[in-house]
Amino acid sequence: MKTRTIFLLCSLACITAFSQTRPKSEDDYYRIVTIPIPHDVELEVGGLAVLPDGRLAASTRKGEVWMISNPYSIGNREPIFKRFAHGLHEPLGLLYRGDDFLVTQRGEVTRLIDSNEDGEADIYESFSKWPLSGNYHQYSYGPVRMPNGEMIVTLNVDWIGRGGSLTKWRGWLLKLGENGKLTPWATGLRSPAGFGSYQGDIFYSENQGDWVASGRITHLERGDFAGNPAGLVWTDDPESPLKLKPEDIPSTGEPMYNIARNIPQLKLPAVWFPHTILGISLSDLKEDITGGAFGPFAGQLFVGDQGHSTIMRADLEKVNGKWQGACFQFREGFASGVLRMEWGLDGSLFVGQTSRGWSAKGTENFALQRLVWTGEIPFEMKHLRAQSDGFEITFTLPIDPETAKKPESWEVNSFTYKYHKEYGSPAINTETLPIRGVLVSDDSLRVRIVLDRKLMKAGYIHEVKALGIRSVEGLSVLHPTGYYTLNEIPDTEPAEGALLTVFHHTEHPSTASQSGTMSTQAESTTSRVGAIKRVTVQPSSWTKGPDQTIQIGTRPGLRFDISEIRVKAGSKIQLTFNNNDDMLHNLIITEPGAANQVGEAALALGLQGSEQQYVPDIPEVLYHTQLLQPESSETIYFVAPTRPGTYQYVCTFPGHHALMQGNMVVVK
Amino acid sequence: MQKHSRANEFRRKRVTSRLFLGSIVFIFLNTFPSFGQPLPRFYDAIALADPASFLKVPANWTYADSLLIHPEKPNSVRTIPGKKYLVGKPGESLLPKFNARNFRLFLGYVLSPGASALLTLPGGATILLSEGRNLPEHVQSGFTGLPPIQDAGKMAGLLQTVELDYESFLPSQNGKVRINELKINGIVVQQGQYLTHDNATPLSLQVIQGTIGVNRLGYREFEDRRPIRLQNLTYKIYNDDWDSRTTNLLGESGSSPELTYQVADGKKTFNLVYEGDLIVEEDGDYDFMTIYTGAYCQLSIDENVVLDTDNSNSQEVQDTNVRLEKGNYRVKLWYSKLPWANAALGLRVGKSGIRPYDLHAKASLPEPPAKPFITVSPGKGKAEMVRSFVQLPFENHKRTHCISVGSPLGRNYTLDLNRGALLQVWKGRFANTTEMWHQRGERQLLIPVGQNEILSGRSSIARLNTADAPWTDSSAVNFLDYRVNDQGELTFRFALGPSLFQDAVSATESGLQRTITPERNASTANYVLLAEGYRITQIEKGLYVVDGKYYIKTKNGASPLLRKNDQLEELIAPLASPLSYSILW
């Protein structure tokens, strides 16, 4: 017994010593707990509701509502699943009202009542209903209850090659009365899967798509138009709070901020989440109302992402009366696509997940997990707030001031997006902003980064990197990059020159590309990676035409429709890539075995990636198409390699390369 | 030679003032539509009325104009003299003159309650036809030595069909015959079954018990000839809009050795027109089939449009039949690609005596990606329900607020909640939800698994100011809720103007029972539409057969009214008090 005790104490000591020196990961601060699901239950979570008696209710995309006992994994940790309702048409929400549930299915808000208290719903009441077109993309969400008691629902647009609103109120957020009456509130929505209250105000999350450059969250007030014009076809209705028409919205490619000056109803997003850097399909958003039980971010907003299987964080402030703020990475590694989040009774966060129909980094088809704070405070940028001449960062732990005073610890870039009817937008007008100096607070918790006032650009997103900052204990910032959406510039006191640690302008290594817009429709054969890699016109020397014509298209689930093509070494190839999917894709031909490497290099391009069509400038890239809009195609011409082997082709749009690959077998 | 291949549509027209009062006992002499039922395409008829069609017509086989069969009374089969049916009783076999070895066979028939008959095929395979509820597998219709995939047989007195694709001569597999596919009432019950070959067996039909009435018999032989081919194909690609049905903006043109959409590959949309020579080496009635995914496809022979069809989303087959004499013809095929779907274009031709073969290049009709078969089946004691979109075959829009309920008894239905309309009833395992739950489920359609009867798509309840006012479809019907009992069965509640109704549907061994009960503000002006069809015939008081497809049986002494609008007959009943009726099939 004694020897064992000593051994235990020693190993504990070793562990403690070890943990002080190894780098920290997200898992040290927030644990993901998986709730096991019985093998015959397909829990593709569409909605979640936390019940006061300790149970969790989940609605699923295959139409069921499940009651889950012991979701907090107490005792022997076994959860009990009991089916409460079924037969609904793809419910994507759930609201518990004590005596009943309200659940939004495709064409109806249904009230579920267990009148004989046998654990199963026996009354399915049509609480509110609306017409449908039959288009699968008309997803309907909610209901969500706001702190003032009101209920809201949102309606996704159709997919008709672009966003459409074929039946009433698609693309709108509506108030749902206690009598089932729907009142239109705001429009311009495209894929409003996540929405709810932030400090009593209505916020919703949006996904990249037509008219939407990147994921973002937007504050919605009555009569707001959030950007996608599909829903504007219904503004003739006497109950519509705005009268804008689709033809009133210009598609010029200027930043949204510029267009909003002329269209007062156009509501700028509060926070942009740069596409592929912070998410690709934003989902639920939840204000941290746990009062500290979930860690040091009380009062901030957590935003889930389906495609990246992550949860991100947004820190918001009001500047000139308008909500805006910054977003950061928070927790990755969820098992499937994050769709729904709900606070548990103990301040943990239930995360309901599904990925059927779209690929997600988490490879499970569905999952139910719980995110729990370990009690340890991560070293993070807690707040990133705007000043008239830069930004002020508040850290969660005191920093080592010397690291803040080194110019190479920081980097600030700015960029914006185009506002146009095309699908998504590359980052444009990227610029590195020289930092004049910093000001560290006496308690070492806050740092002001001071820029030239003239460089603070309204309507631009500012990327603030704190790569070199260390905490007093020597920790790196867990997530050292934040993106601040600067719609309004506050009129604050400029930094006191005397206290400033001034940076002298040196050669900053710039990760931003050259300034200037980059057209995504460039037909020219010159690309950043060299003219010979993408030829879109048949070379005049091919007098007899190509030796071989190949067509490659796409299949749902991030695939090419052909997994292998065979070409003769040295032959002239005409290859047409048809993007018949509803997201962006490219096609790159690579050296044998290099598809994954090229995919990862594309990811590493960061902000520049979209401008570069996600084609990295490395020799493993042989030929490529540009990034193609949904339902468009491109034909390239090239000569097959002379050396036989199994070459590859891959789509390097972030998140795609692992699945979307094929082989190009070159034979003699 | 112009033919359009679109399914029949129920057309709604105003009700005429003529009214047939069902309370006057009439027993139609013809229980079934008296117009001769033609064989479907792909079969050549064996003339039943001509004794020369048979090696032998034994005494236990007689001719009739029609049969009167009561679905529940085995011994009450009455025949009316005539030549439309060949009626068989137990005894000797009927032997048609028949020399084919590899063929497709079609049989149309009715059975009396509890009847069974054996169809023996050249080469020795046998198919059992039988009537009954809850029959064990080896006694179900379609038993061939292997049990049928499901029991697709219908009730006594209803029209049934057998379709068989069979080869009794397999050169590469001596000593074997093969049932390629056997369908009973349109449902596949056998596929790919090998049996041992018996040289001496002729085609025969023998009644084992009860009565069978055969009203259609046809077949088609197969040989490996290709009497039609395409030659000198040239194509033009037009840049007109995909839904324009015009060819004004000529893009590229050229010639092609093969018929394939690939000459236009790479374009998001295109109107592709092929022209060329159709070389016909022998006279015949040719079946032309276009198989495509596209906005529309039109086939013309010598300037005559012979097939012209619209939107097709997953390589649906459209067909037409054209009589051609030996010679050369000009052929034109015009195809438009949908912007959101991959191109697929195929042209297939068939004729009596040969199996259909492709005239297109194989790569022009790519293999569609494999899909899983996702189904919902009810549990042991409880019904299962699914809300979904449903699309009826004769409609080109989806009904978006539908609920389908499947019972452990294998009797299932779909109700359109927006209209309060019973859409379809079927017998089988319940529902195929692959189109809803595979990947994104782009169609979101629930497909019945099993032998399906499509009912009227119109509201089941309506307010009529007079008994002969036209039926108002879904005018003031508002769906309120449904309640689920311990067996998982539903009682719906609808409002019709100020009136409130309960609508309870439950399964029985032979069909569905429906009880509609006024809950509030009952009115004699409210009616229920029990059935709608080309011909509704009364068998006895309270028992009707609709187009030979299903029975309606009323209860509680309810007196339905049989009336006619321009196109169809309607069976309606007043709803001042609870009304209960069954649908049996």
Short mmCIF file of C-alpha atoms in Angstrom, two decimals, chain A residues 26-27 29-34 294 302 311 330-332 334 341-344 346-351 369-374:
data_model
loop_
_atom_site.label_atom_id
_atom_site.label_comp_id
_atom_site.label_asym_id
_atom_site.label_seq_id
_atom_site.Cartn_x
_atom_site.Cartn_y
_atom_site.Cartn_z
CA GLU A 26 -8.58 23.49 -26.50
CA ASP A 27 -9.18 20.20 -24.72
CA TYR A 29 -10.19 24.12 -21.17
CA TYR A 30 -13.32 22.74 -22.80
CA ARG A 31 -14.01 19.02 -22.88
CA ILE A 32 -16.24 17.38 -25.47
CA VAL A 33 -18.36 14.66 -23.88
CA THR A 34 -20.12 12.32 -26.29
CA PHE A 294 -19.04 28.17 -18.86
CA PHE A 302 -21.07 31.37 -29.44
CA ILE A 311 -17.93 26.43 -32.41
CA PHE A 330 -13.18 28.62 -29.99
CA ARG A 331 -13.50 24.82 -30.16
CA GLU A 332 -13.05 22.40 -33.02
CA PHE A 334 -16.95 17.91 -32.97
CA MET A 341 -26.68 24.33 -29.27
CA GLU A 342 -28.56 24.65 -25.97
CA TRP A 343 -27.37 25.48 -22.46
CA GLY A 344 -27.68 22.63 -19.99
CA ASP A 346 -25.31 23.07 -15.21
CA GLY A 347 -23.85 25.63 -17.61
CA SER A 348 -22.52 23.06 -20.05
CA LEU A 349 -23.46 23.32 -23.71
CA PHE A 350 -25.37 20.59 -25.56
CA VAL A 351 -24.30 20.39 -29.21
CA GLN A 369 -22.22 15.95 -27.51
CA ARG A 370 -21.80 18.23 -24.55
CA LEU A 371 -19.14 20.90 -24.16
CA VAL A 372 -17.99 21.33 -20.56
CA TRP A 373 -15.63 23.92 -19.11
CA THR A 374 -12.82 22.34 -17.11
#
